[in-house]
Short mmCIF file of C-alpha atoms in Angstrom, two decimals:
data_model
loop_
_atom_site.label_atom_id
_atom_site.label_comp_id
_atom_site.label_asym_id
_atom_site.label_seq_id
_atom_site.Cartn_x
_atom_site.Cartn_y
_atom_site.Cartn_z
CA UNK A 286 3.84 26.02 -5.87
CA UNK A 287 3.97 27.03 -9.53
CA UNK A 288 6.64 25.07 -11.38
CA UNK A 289 8.30 27.38 -13.90
CA UNK A 290 10.01 26.17 -17.06
CA UNK A 291 13.36 27.05 -15.49
CA UNK A 292 12.60 25.13 -12.30
CA UNK A 293 11.33 22.17 -14.28
CA UNK A 294 14.47 22.12 -16.41
CA UNK A 295 16.65 22.29 -13.30
CA UNK A 296 14.60 19.55 -11.65
CA UNK A 297 15.09 17.13 -14.52
CA UNK A 298 18.57 18.06 -15.71
CA UNK A 299 20.41 18.66 -12.45
CA UNK A 300 18.39 17.73 -9.39
CA UNK A 301 16.40 14.83 -8.00
CA UNK A 302 12.69 14.48 -8.46
CA UNK A 303 10.36 12.73 -6.06
CA UNK A 304 6.80 11.79 -5.32
CA UNK A 305 5.50 15.32 -5.17
CA UNK A 306 7.63 16.63 -8.00
CA UNK A 307 8.99 19.52 -5.91
CA UNK A 308 12.35 20.82 -7.07
CA UNK A 309 15.06 20.76 -4.43
CA UNK A 310 15.91 24.45 -4.36
CA UNK A 311 19.32 25.95 -3.75
CA UNK A 312 18.47 29.34 -2.30
CA UNK A 313 19.81 32.02 0.03
CA UNK A 314 17.82 32.51 3.23
CA UNK A 315 19.36 33.94 6.37
CA UNK A 316 22.84 33.77 4.86
CA UNK A 317 22.62 29.97 4.43
CA UNK A 318 23.37 28.40 1.07
CA UNK A 319 22.79 24.78 0.19
CA UNK A 320 19.26 23.99 1.25
CA UNK A 321 19.47 21.23 -1.33
CA UNK A 322 21.57 19.20 1.13
CA UNK A 323 19.10 19.81 3.96
CA UNK A 324 16.20 18.73 1.78
CA UNK A 325 18.14 15.70 0.61
CA UNK A 326 18.68 14.76 4.27
CA UNK A 327 14.95 15.13 4.93
CA UNK A 328 14.09 12.89 1.98
CA UNK A 329 16.69 10.28 2.93
CA UNK A 330 15.48 10.01 6.53
CA UNK A 331 11.90 9.81 5.24
CA UNK A 332 13.01 6.93 3.02
CA UNK A 333 14.53 5.21 6.04
CA UNK A 334 11.15 5.43 7.77
CA UNK A 335 9.36 3.98 4.74
CA UNK A 336 11.91 1.16 4.63
CA UNK A 337 11.22 0.58 8.33
CA UNK A 338 7.68 -0.29 7.26
CA UNK A 339 9.10 -3.59 5.96
CA UNK A 340 9.56 -4.57 9.61
CA UNK A 341 5.95 -3.64 10.22
CA UNK A 342 4.74 -5.77 7.33
CA UNK A 343 6.88 -8.69 8.57
CA UNK A 344 5.39 -8.56 12.06
CA UNK A 345 1.86 -7.95 10.78
CA UNK A 346 2.08 -10.94 8.46
CA UNK A 347 3.78 -13.18 11.04
CA UNK A 348 1.00 -12.57 13.54
CA UNK A 349 -1.77 -13.07 10.98
CA UNK A 350 -0.64 -16.53 9.83
CA UNK A 351 -0.61 -19.76 11.78
CA UNK A 352 2.55 -20.58 13.72
CA UNK A 353 3.55 -23.30 11.26
CA UNK A 354 4.04 -20.67 8.52
CA UNK A 355 5.71 -17.84 10.46
CA UNK A 356 9.22 -18.38 9.11
CA UNK A 357 7.97 -18.53 5.54
CA UNK A 358 6.11 -15.24 5.58
CA UNK A 359 8.92 -13.39 7.38
CA UNK A 360 11.42 -14.62 4.78
CA UNK A 361 9.17 -13.38 1.98
CA UNK A 362 9.03 -9.95 3.61
CA UNK A 363 12.82 -9.90 3.96
CA UNK A 364 13.25 -10.75 0.31
CA UNK A 365 10.75 -8.08 -0.76
CA UNK A 366 13.45 -5.54 0.04
CA UNK A 367 16.20 -7.63 -1.56
CA UNK A 368 14.53 -8.51 -4.86
CA UNK A 369 12.69 -5.19 -4.94
CA UNK A 370 15.91 -3.19 -4.91
CA UNK A 371 17.32 -5.22 -7.81
CA UNK A 372 14.12 -4.83 -9.82
CA UNK A 373 14.04 -1.08 -9.19
CA UNK A 374 17.68 -0.83 -10.31
CA UNK A 375 17.09 -2.75 -13.54
CA UNK A 376 13.97 -1.09 -14.93
CA UNK A 377 11.73 0.27 -12.16
CA UNK A 378 13.18 3.76 -11.88
CA UNK A 379 13.53 4.07 -15.66
CA UNK A 380 9.88 3.24 -16.34
CA UNK A 381 8.70 5.54 -13.55
CA UNK A 382 10.97 8.57 -13.93
CA UNK A 383 12.99 8.08 -17.11
CA UNK A 384 11.65 11.32 -18.59
CA UNK A 385 13.03 13.41 -21.45
CA UNK A 386 15.31 16.38 -21.00
CA UNK A 387 14.93 19.82 -22.54
CA UNK A 388 16.82 20.97 -25.60
CA UNK A 389 19.05 24.06 -25.65
CA UNK A 390 15.97 26.26 -25.94
CA UNK A 391 14.43 24.76 -22.81
CA UNK A 392 11.70 22.95 -24.74
CA UNK A 393 10.63 19.43 -23.91
CA UNK A 394 9.50 17.26 -26.80
CA UNK A 395 8.34 13.73 -26.24
CA UNK A 396 6.30 11.02 -27.89
CA UNK A 397 2.85 9.93 -26.82
CA UNK A 398 4.36 6.82 -25.27
CA UNK A 399 6.33 8.96 -22.82
CA UNK A 400 3.08 10.17 -21.30
CA UNK A 401 2.48 6.49 -20.50
CA UNK A 402 5.93 5.23 -19.50
CA UNK A 403 9.50 6.46 -18.94
CA UNK A 404 12.32 5.20 -21.13
CA UNK A 405 15.67 6.37 -19.71
CA UNK A 406 18.12 5.47 -16.92
CA UNK A 407 17.88 1.66 -17.13
CA UNK A 408 20.36 0.14 -14.63
CA UNK A 409 21.06 3.80 -13.66
CA UNK A 410 22.76 4.43 -17.00
CA UNK A 411 23.19 8.21 -17.30
CA UNK A 412 21.53 8.91 -13.95
CA UNK A 413 23.22 11.76 -12.06
CA UNK A 414 24.25 11.03 -8.50
CA UNK A 415 22.15 13.99 -7.39
CA UNK A 416 19.13 11.85 -8.32
CA UNK A 417 20.12 8.99 -6.01
CA UNK A 418 18.18 10.62 -3.18
CA UNK A 419 14.93 10.24 -5.04
CA UNK A 420 15.98 6.86 -6.44
CA UNK A 421 16.24 5.52 -2.89
CA UNK A 422 13.07 7.19 -1.65
CA UNK A 423 11.08 5.87 -4.59
CA UNK A 424 12.51 2.38 -4.17
CA UNK A 425 11.00 2.16 -0.69
CA UNK A 426 7.57 2.95 -2.15
CA UNK A 427 7.92 0.32 -4.88
CA UNK A 428 8.96 -2.33 -2.35
CA UNK A 429 5.92 -1.47 -0.22
CA UNK A 430 3.54 -2.06 -3.13
CA UNK A 431 5.02 -5.53 -3.71
CA UNK A 432 5.05 -6.42 0.00
CA UNK A 433 1.27 -6.01 0.17
CA UNK A 434 0.76 -9.08 -2.03
CA UNK A 435 2.73 -11.48 0.16
CA UNK A 436 0.05 -11.36 2.87
CA UNK A 437 -2.83 -12.16 0.51
CA UNK A 438 -1.17 -15.35 -0.81
CA UNK A 439 0.29 -16.42 2.53
CA UNK A 440 0.42 -20.04 3.72
CA UNK A 441 0.09 -21.68 0.28
CA UNK A 442 2.25 -19.81 -2.26
CA UNK A 443 5.43 -21.34 -3.68
CA UNK A 444 8.70 -19.53 -3.18
CA UNK A 445 9.39 -19.51 -6.94
CA UNK A 446 6.09 -17.76 -7.61
CA UNK A 447 6.90 -15.13 -5.03
CA UNK A 448 10.16 -14.24 -6.76
CA UNK A 449 8.46 -13.95 -10.14
CA UNK A 450 5.58 -11.72 -9.05
CA UNK A 451 7.97 -9.51 -7.05
CA UNK A 452 9.98 -8.77 -10.19
CA UNK A 453 6.84 -8.33 -12.30
CA UNK A 454 5.39 -5.74 -9.93
CA UNK A 455 8.51 -3.70 -9.21
CA UNK A 456 10.06 -3.86 -12.67
CA UNK A 457 6.94 -2.97 -14.64
CA UNK A 458 3.44 -2.84 -13.13
CA UNK A 459 4.05 -0.36 -10.29
CA UNK A 460 6.51 1.98 -12.12
CA UNK A 461 4.10 2.63 -14.98
CA UNK A 462 1.32 3.76 -12.62
CA UNK A 463 3.81 5.90 -10.67
CA UNK A 464 4.79 7.56 -13.96
CA UNK A 465 1.17 8.31 -14.82
CA UNK A 466 0.52 10.37 -11.71
CA UNK A 467 3.88 11.58 -10.31
CA UNK A 468 5.96 12.42 -13.37
CA UNK A 469 5.29 15.88 -14.86
CA UNK A 470 4.98 14.04 -18.17
CA UNK A 471 2.46 11.42 -17.00
CA UNK A 472 -0.99 11.59 -18.57
CA UNK A 473 -2.77 11.82 -15.19
CA UNK A 474 -0.29 14.08 -13.42
CA UNK A 475 -1.35 17.38 -11.87
CA UNK A 476 2.23 18.57 -12.49
CA UNK A 477 1.79 18.77 -16.26
CA UNK A 478 2.21 22.22 -17.82
CA UNK A 479 3.05 23.86 -21.15
CA UNK A 480 6.68 23.82 -19.99
CA UNK A 481 6.80 20.05 -20.46
CA UNK A 482 5.89 20.23 -24.15
CA UNK A 483 4.78 22.77 -26.70
CA UNK A 484 2.40 20.26 -28.29
CA UNK A 485 1.00 17.94 -25.63
CA UNK A 486 0.49 18.95 -22.04
CA UNK A 487 -3.24 19.02 -21.19
CA UNK A 488 -4.32 18.33 -17.63
CA UNK A 489 -6.68 15.38 -17.21
CA UNK A 490 -10.17 16.89 -16.80
CA UNK A 491 -8.40 20.24 -16.51
CA UNK A 492 -7.30 19.06 -13.09
CA UNK A 493 -5.00 16.06 -12.99
CA UNK A 494 -4.98 13.53 -10.15
CA UNK A 495 -4.36 14.78 -6.61
CA UNK A 496 -2.63 11.74 -5.11
CA UNK A 497 0.06 13.05 -2.82
CA UNK A 498 1.65 9.87 -1.45
CA UNK A 499 0.30 6.87 -3.30
CA UNK A 500 -3.28 5.65 -2.99
CA UNK A 501 -3.13 4.73 -6.68
CA UNK A 502 0.44 3.59 -7.40
CA UNK A 503 1.14 1.89 -4.06
CA UNK A 504 -2.12 0.81 -2.45
CA UNK A 505 -4.42 0.16 -5.39
CA UNK A 506 -1.66 -1.61 -7.34
CA UNK A 507 -0.75 -3.72 -4.30
CA UNK A 508 -4.39 -4.36 -3.39
CA UNK A 509 -5.57 -5.41 -6.83
CA UNK A 510 -2.45 -7.50 -7.43
CA UNK A 511 -3.38 -9.21 -4.14
CA UNK A 512 -6.91 -9.82 -5.43
CA UNK A 513 -5.59 -11.38 -8.63
CA UNK A 514 -3.11 -13.56 -6.75
CA UNK A 515 -5.47 -14.77 -4.02
CA UNK A 516 -8.28 -15.49 -6.50
CA UNK A 517 -6.10 -17.48 -8.91
CA UNK A 518 -4.26 -19.29 -6.11
CA UNK A 519 -7.45 -20.37 -4.35
CA UNK A 520 -8.23 -20.55 -0.63
CA UNK A 521 -6.21 -22.33 2.02
CA UNK A 522 -7.20 -25.90 2.77
CA UNK A 523 -10.08 -25.87 5.25
CA UNK A 524 -10.92 -22.18 4.79
CA UNK A 525 -14.43 -22.94 3.50
CA UNK A 526 -16.76 -25.79 4.38
CA UNK A 527 -18.59 -27.98 1.88
CA UNK A 528 -21.34 -25.36 1.52
CA UNK A 529 -18.87 -22.58 0.80
CA UNK A 530 -19.20 -20.93 4.19
CA UNK A 531 -15.97 -19.47 5.63
CA UNK A 532 -14.44 -21.23 8.61
CA UNK A 533 -12.37 -19.15 11.07
CA UNK A 534 -8.63 -19.55 10.58
CA UNK A 535 -7.07 -16.97 12.93
CA UNK A 536 -3.42 -16.08 13.07
CA UNK A 537 -1.26 -17.34 15.90
CA UNK A 538 -0.24 -14.04 17.53
CA UNK A 539 -2.39 -10.95 17.90
CA UNK A 540 0.55 -9.34 19.72
CA UNK A 541 2.85 -9.61 16.68
CA UNK A 542 0.03 -8.47 14.44
CA UNK A 543 -0.61 -5.25 16.34
CA UNK A 544 3.11 -4.66 16.83
CA UNK A 545 3.25 -4.63 13.03
CA UNK A 546 0.41 -2.11 12.92
CA UNK A 547 2.31 0.30 15.19
CA UNK A 548 5.52 -0.12 13.19
CA UNK A 549 3.62 0.63 9.99
CA UNK A 550 1.93 3.66 11.54
CA UNK A 551 5.32 4.98 12.59
CA UNK A 552 6.81 4.36 9.14
CA UNK A 553 3.89 6.16 7.54
CA UNK A 554 5.36 9.41 8.86
CA UNK A 555 8.05 8.93 6.24
CA UNK A 556 5.57 7.82 3.64
CA UNK A 557 3.26 10.85 3.83
CA UNK A 558 5.12 13.88 5.26
CA UNK A 559 8.30 12.78 3.48
CA UNK A 560 6.54 13.07 0.16
CA UNK A 561 7.07 16.82 0.28
CA UNK A 562 10.61 15.89 -0.87
CA UNK A 563 11.87 18.94 1.03
CA UNK A 564 11.56 20.55 4.45
CA UNK A 565 13.02 24.07 3.96
CA UNK A 566 12.63 26.59 1.17
CA UNK A 567 10.69 29.59 0.03
CA UNK A 568 7.54 27.64 -0.79
CA UNK A 569 6.49 26.41 2.66
CA UNK A 570 7.52 22.75 2.59
CA UNK A 571 7.58 22.49 6.40
CA UNK A 572 4.02 23.84 6.62
CA UNK A 573 2.79 21.20 4.19
CA UNK A 574 4.74 18.41 5.94
CA UNK A 575 3.34 19.36 9.35
CA UNK A 576 -0.24 19.41 8.06
CA UNK A 577 0.33 16.03 6.46
CA UNK A 578 1.66 14.58 9.74
CA UNK A 579 -1.41 15.80 11.64
CA UNK A 580 -3.80 14.45 9.00
CA UNK A 581 -1.97 11.11 8.94
CA UNK A 582 -2.30 10.77 12.71
CA UNK A 583 -6.00 11.52 12.85
CA UNK A 584 -6.79 9.43 9.77
CA UNK A 585 -5.24 6.38 11.43
CA UNK A 586 -6.84 7.04 14.81
CA UNK A 587 -10.36 7.45 13.45
CA UNK A 588 -9.92 4.44 11.18
CA UNK A 589 -9.19 2.25 14.18
CA UNK A 590 -12.00 3.68 16.33
CA UNK A 591 -14.69 3.50 13.63
CA UNK A 592 -13.73 -0.06 12.70
CA UNK A 593 -13.73 -1.23 16.31
CA UNK A 594 -17.28 0.04 16.88
CA UNK A 595 -18.54 -1.03 13.44
CA UNK A 596 -17.41 -4.62 13.98
CA UNK A 597 -18.72 -4.67 17.53
CA UNK A 598 -22.17 -3.57 16.38
CA UNK A 599 -22.22 -5.95 13.42
CA UNK A 600 -21.21 -8.89 15.61
CA UNK A 601 -23.76 -7.98 18.26
CA UNK A 602 -26.68 -7.67 15.83
CA UNK A 603 -25.80 -10.91 14.01
CA UNK A 604 -24.76 -13.11 16.94
CA UNK A 605 -25.90 -11.38 20.11
CA UNK A 606 -22.28 -11.33 21.35
CA UNK A 607 -20.34 -8.14 22.12
CA UNK A 608 -16.77 -8.49 20.79
CA UNK A 609 -14.10 -5.81 20.83
CA UNK A 610 -11.84 -7.20 18.11
CA UNK A 611 -8.19 -6.19 18.50
CA UNK A 612 -6.95 -7.46 15.14
CA UNK A 613 -9.70 -5.86 13.06
CA UNK A 614 -9.16 -2.56 14.91
CA UNK A 615 -5.53 -2.74 13.83
CA UNK A 616 -6.65 -3.26 10.25
CA UNK A 617 -8.92 -0.25 10.71
CA UNK A 618 -5.93 1.89 11.64
CA UNK A 619 -4.18 0.72 8.48
CA UNK A 620 -7.29 1.47 6.44
CA UNK A 621 -7.36 4.98 7.89
CA UNK A 622 -3.70 5.42 6.96
CA UNK A 623 -4.35 4.21 3.42
CA UNK A 624 -7.42 6.40 3.08
CA UNK A 625 -5.54 9.55 4.08
CA UNK A 626 -2.42 8.78 2.01
CA UNK A 627 -3.70 10.32 -1.24
CA UNK A 628 -5.44 13.43 0.13
CA UNK A 629 -3.16 14.08 3.13
CA UNK A 630 -1.64 17.30 1.73
CA UNK A 631 -4.87 18.68 0.29
CA UNK A 632 -7.44 18.46 3.10
CA UNK A 633 -8.17 20.28 6.33
CA UNK A 634 -7.87 18.47 9.65
CA UNK A 635 -11.64 18.06 10.07
CA UNK A 636 -11.81 16.41 6.66
CA UNK A 637 -8.99 14.01 7.62
CA UNK A 638 -11.11 12.92 10.60
CA UNK A 639 -14.06 12.18 8.31
CA UNK A 640 -11.84 10.36 5.81
CA UNK A 641 -10.41 8.08 8.50
CA UNK A 642 -13.83 7.53 10.07
CA UNK A 643 -15.24 6.30 6.75
CA UNK A 644 -12.13 4.34 5.72
CA UNK A 645 -12.62 1.78 8.50
CA UNK A 646 -16.18 0.71 7.61
CA UNK A 647 -15.25 0.77 3.90
CA UNK A 648 -12.44 -1.67 4.64
CA UNK A 649 -14.70 -3.90 6.75
CA UNK A 650 -17.43 -3.97 4.09
CA UNK A 651 -14.84 -4.82 1.43
CA UNK A 652 -13.53 -7.62 3.65
CA UNK A 653 -17.01 -9.14 4.03
CA UNK A 654 -17.66 -8.91 0.28
CA UNK A 655 -14.29 -10.44 -0.45
CA UNK A 656 -14.81 -13.40 1.88
CA UNK A 657 -18.54 -14.11 1.68
CA UNK A 658 -19.43 -13.05 -1.85
CA UNK A 659 -16.24 -13.48 -3.87
CA UNK A 660 -15.00 -16.42 -1.73
CA UNK A 661 -11.45 -15.09 -1.85
CA UNK A 662 -9.19 -16.13 1.03
CA UNK A 663 -6.98 -13.22 2.10
CA UNK A 664 -5.28 -13.98 5.45
CA UNK A 665 -4.34 -10.34 6.06
CA UNK A 666 -7.31 -8.57 4.44
CA UNK A 667 -4.74 -6.87 2.19
CA UNK A 668 -7.30 -6.49 -0.58
CA UNK A 669 -9.81 -4.71 1.63
CA UNK A 670 -7.23 -2.53 3.40
CA UNK A 671 -5.26 -1.43 0.35
CA UNK A 672 -7.59 -1.65 -2.66
CA UNK A 673 -10.80 -0.77 -0.79
CA UNK A 674 -9.41 2.07 1.33
CA UNK A 675 -7.16 3.18 -1.55
CA UNK A 676 -10.17 3.77 -3.80
CA UNK A 677 -11.89 5.62 -0.98
CA UNK A 678 -8.79 7.80 -0.49
CA UNK A 679 -8.85 8.94 -4.12
CA UNK A 680 -12.58 9.68 -3.95
CA UNK A 681 -12.06 11.53 -0.67
CA UNK A 682 -9.31 13.64 -2.21
CA UNK A 683 -11.69 14.62 -5.01
CA UNK A 684 -14.36 15.46 -2.43
CA UNK A 685 -12.44 17.35 0.28
CA UNK A 686 -9.45 18.91 -1.53
CA UNK A 687 -9.10 22.49 -0.31
CA UNK A 688 -8.29 25.06 -3.01
CA UNK A 689 -5.58 26.84 -1.02
CA UNK A 690 -3.89 23.60 0.04
CA UNK A 691 -3.92 22.27 -3.53
CA UNK A 692 -2.21 25.42 -4.73
CA UNK A 693 0.38 25.19 -1.94
CA UNK A 694 1.45 21.90 -3.51
CA UNK A 695 0.88 22.37 -7.24
CA UNK A 696 0.74 26.12 -7.67
CA UNK A 697 -1.88 27.97 -9.65
CA UNK A 698 -3.30 26.71 -12.94
CA UNK A 699 -0.38 26.28 -15.37
CA UNK A 700 -2.12 28.13 -18.23
CA UNK A 701 -4.42 30.73 -16.72
CA UNK A 702 -2.36 31.30 -13.55
CA UNK A 703 -5.79 31.27 -11.91
CA UNK A 704 -7.26 28.95 -9.28
CA UNK A 705 -6.91 25.18 -9.45
CA UNK A 706 -9.93 22.89 -9.40
CA UNK A 707 -10.72 21.55 -5.95
CA UNK A 708 -13.05 19.21 -4.06
CA UNK A 709 -16.72 19.07 -4.92
CA UNK A 710 -17.76 19.13 -1.26
CA UNK A 711 -15.65 22.26 -0.85
CA UNK A 712 -17.51 24.03 -3.65
CA UNK A 713 -15.57 22.69 -6.62
CA UNK A 714 -17.15 21.73 -9.93
CA UNK A 715 -16.51 17.99 -9.97
CA UNK A 716 -13.53 18.10 -12.37
CA UNK A 717 -11.21 16.49 -9.81
CA UNK A 718 -13.74 13.70 -9.22
CA UNK A 719 -13.90 13.01 -12.95
CA UNK A 720 -10.11 12.79 -13.18
CA UNK A 721 -9.94 10.51 -10.15
CA UNK A 722 -12.67 8.13 -11.32
CA UNK A 723 -10.90 7.71 -14.66
CA UNK A 724 -7.62 7.12 -12.85
CA UNK A 725 -9.23 4.52 -10.55
CA UNK A 726 -10.55 2.63 -13.56
CA UNK A 727 -7.18 2.83 -15.30
CA UNK A 728 -5.21 1.53 -12.29
CA UNK A 729 -7.72 -1.27 -11.67
CA UNK A 730 -7.72 -2.36 -15.30
CA UNK A 731 -3.94 -2.11 -15.64
CA UNK A 732 -3.19 -4.12 -12.50
CA UNK A 733 -5.82 -6.84 -12.92
CA UNK A 734 -5.26 -6.98 -16.67
CA UNK A 735 -1.57 -7.77 -16.22
CA UNK A 736 -1.40 -9.67 -12.93
CA UNK A 737 -4.39 -12.02 -13.43
CA UNK A 738 -3.02 -13.70 -16.60
CA UNK A 739 0.46 -13.64 -15.06
CA UNK A 740 -0.74 -15.60 -12.02
CA UNK A 741 -2.78 -17.92 -14.24
CA UNK A 742 0.32 -18.69 -16.29
CA UNK A 743 2.50 -19.62 -13.34
CA UNK A 744 -0.36 -21.69 -11.93
CA UNK A 745 -0.69 -23.47 -15.27
CA UNK A 746 2.96 -24.52 -15.22
CA UNK A 747 2.70 -25.71 -11.60
CA UNK A 748 4.80 -23.00 -9.97
CA UNK A 749 2.17 -21.17 -7.93
CA UNK A 750 0.84 -23.39 -5.13
CA UNK A 751 2.63 -25.72 -2.75
CA UNK A 752 1.56 -29.41 -2.60
CA UNK A 753 -1.30 -30.15 -0.17
CA UNK A 754 0.91 -32.18 2.16
CA UNK A 755 3.30 -29.22 2.54
CA UNK A 756 0.40 -26.92 3.29
CA UNK A 757 -1.01 -29.25 5.95
CA UNK A 758 2.36 -29.80 7.59
CA UNK A 759 3.26 -26.15 7.41
CA UNK A 760 5.70 -24.34 5.16
CA UNK A 761 8.24 -23.81 7.92
CA UNK A 762 8.82 -27.53 8.37
CA UNK A 763 8.43 -28.26 4.66
CA UNK A 764 10.71 -25.54 3.30
CA UNK A 765 12.65 -23.82 6.08
CA UNK A 766 14.20 -26.56 8.21
CA UNK A 767 11.77 -26.40 11.10
CA UNK A 768 9.35 -24.32 13.12
CA UNK A 769 9.84 -20.69 14.06
CA UNK A 770 9.16 -21.94 17.61
CA UNK A 771 11.50 -24.96 17.92
CA UNK A 772 11.00 -25.25 21.69
CA UNK A 773 7.35 -26.17 21.04
CA UNK A 774 7.17 -29.56 19.39
CA UNK A 775 4.30 -30.24 16.97
CA UNK A 776 1.34 -32.07 18.42
CA UNK A 777 -0.41 -35.00 16.72
CA UNK A 778 -2.90 -34.03 14.03
CA UNK A 779 -2.24 -30.32 14.41
CA UNK A 780 -0.33 -29.77 11.18
CA UNK A 781 2.75 -28.47 12.96
CA UNK A 782 0.99 -26.12 15.38
CA UNK A 783 3.13 -25.65 18.53
CA UNK A 784 1.82 -27.24 21.70
CA UNK A 785 1.71 -23.83 23.35
CA UNK A 786 -1.17 -22.92 21.05
CA UNK A 787 -2.99 -26.23 21.54
CA UNK A 788 -3.31 -26.09 25.30
CA UNK A 789 -6.19 -24.49 27.13
CA UNK A 790 -5.29 -20.94 28.07
CA UNK A 791 -6.52 -21.52 31.63
CA UNK A 792 -6.65 -25.18 32.68
CA UNK A 793 -8.18 -24.20 36.04
CA UNK A 794 -11.24 -22.53 34.48
CA UNK A 795 -14.45 -23.69 36.17
CA UNK A 796 -17.24 -25.58 34.43
CA UNK A 797 -19.54 -22.54 34.30
CA UNK A 798 -16.98 -20.53 32.34
CA UNK A 799 -16.40 -23.44 29.98
CA UNK A 800 -20.13 -23.73 29.39
CA UNK A 801 -20.44 -20.01 28.60
CA UNK A 802 -17.56 -20.21 26.14
CA UNK A 803 -19.11 -23.28 24.49
CA UNK A 804 -22.47 -21.50 24.19
CA UNK A 805 -20.87 -18.44 22.61
CA UNK A 806 -19.01 -20.65 20.13
CA UNK A 807 -22.26 -22.40 19.28
CA UNK A 808 -23.99 -19.10 18.51
CA UNK A 809 -21.13 -18.02 16.29
CA UNK A 810 -20.99 -21.38 14.56
CA UNK A 811 -24.73 -21.37 13.91
CA UNK A 812 -24.27 -18.66 11.32
CA UNK A 813 -21.98 -20.91 9.27
CA UNK A 814 -23.86 -24.15 9.62
CA UNK A 815 -21.09 -25.79 11.65
CA UNK A 816 -21.01 -27.23 15.12
CA UNK A 817 -19.23 -25.48 17.97
CA UNK A 818 -16.71 -28.28 18.09
CA UNK A 819 -15.88 -27.77 14.42
CA UNK A 820 -15.24 -24.07 14.97
CA UNK A 821 -13.11 -24.77 18.03
CA UNK A 822 -11.07 -27.30 16.09
CA UNK A 823 -10.47 -24.90 13.19
CA UNK A 824 -9.58 -22.03 15.52
#
């Protein structure tokens, strides 16, 4: 959709703006006036779905940690929404969407800094109530970016540190990246046009970044903040042996973990289709939203399938054991969702299948590099899922973006009124890829450049990691007045693990079955230089 100067002025002076930058039109179709209210309802219910993802993150994290830390991680996820909303109110919205308004001649003039960061509407000062729709929708995205980090630093992060990094991310780090790509004034935005300024409007690489729902602002920011936090914080006690080989430290409930995956998948239908910011109007919002929903579904499905088979084959060729891993398949679905988030509105269905199919192995490879090469302990694989698959999503958008679908979202070229640049696999000239690679580097540098020294500082003053005795006992007992499973008393030497998870799953198993299990454990342990008993004890 071409954004005219008049529409742009209306969008910023009178109406709400959102992820996609679509104006909420008040038009007459079929004798009905007031489509703005219908579109506001669509955006609000989409925001409710994105907020529902907080439940998904809570269950995903709870299942991925050991039972002795379940209360702690669920509380952190609860407070993500609480502290995140305050941070978004104070400065988050202003830095992301505090853009200039036009003068009486309809001309926008702004400084170079306003291509980098917004500077209006702090604590909602001067913000019209018609913009509250987008304020709420955008808050749910900001809270999601911060929630990602809690999983990477789980089981050993102090509560004080959590509060500080939550405010840092939502008040400043995330909003700036959102401004870059989703504000019509942002330096990387595909929404830029001569209407925004008579002196400075150029599209990045004559294209801008095609990131529909947040591979850069949400997933890369959350993923690389997770990398900085987990690296500075250090691994959990017992995660690596004396030779630096990883020791299995599985979560206590695969059921909770996968329940979280399904909740997140469901919430993603607000995240991606809702980013149209409208459902009715003359410009085909419903058509775009429906295509996005289909692409989101298939991206997730193929991510799970490809990961399941990739891990099975890798495990078989390295250990001789066939394993169909439930938890890693769930992470594959999330990787597929992340991978399709950026390109979801710009690619055909067949391309969404390819994007999801590749996202799973990309995530798994990133996970192996993270654990075995970088020696970073990430209990939820948040770094691999969000940073790894997020980068792939931006590259995939540059590869598979369909010209017609790009123009359905952004309109024709703002100067020539001719065709937009599109994916290089689809016959494009590579301009979109150039813009996306520069954006990937910028987001990576911005996030790591700010969050790494931030985490180092709070570590230096002793506010980042809990004492070793708290970690061994479990954070639930140490900080939250007891276990999340009070009916299961801690067993001796188990660091607060409930007895239900210490007992043999089938005490009547025969000796042959026990021997086969022991042999399989020995083969797996042989890779890490540990005995089967050591692996069993750690698991």
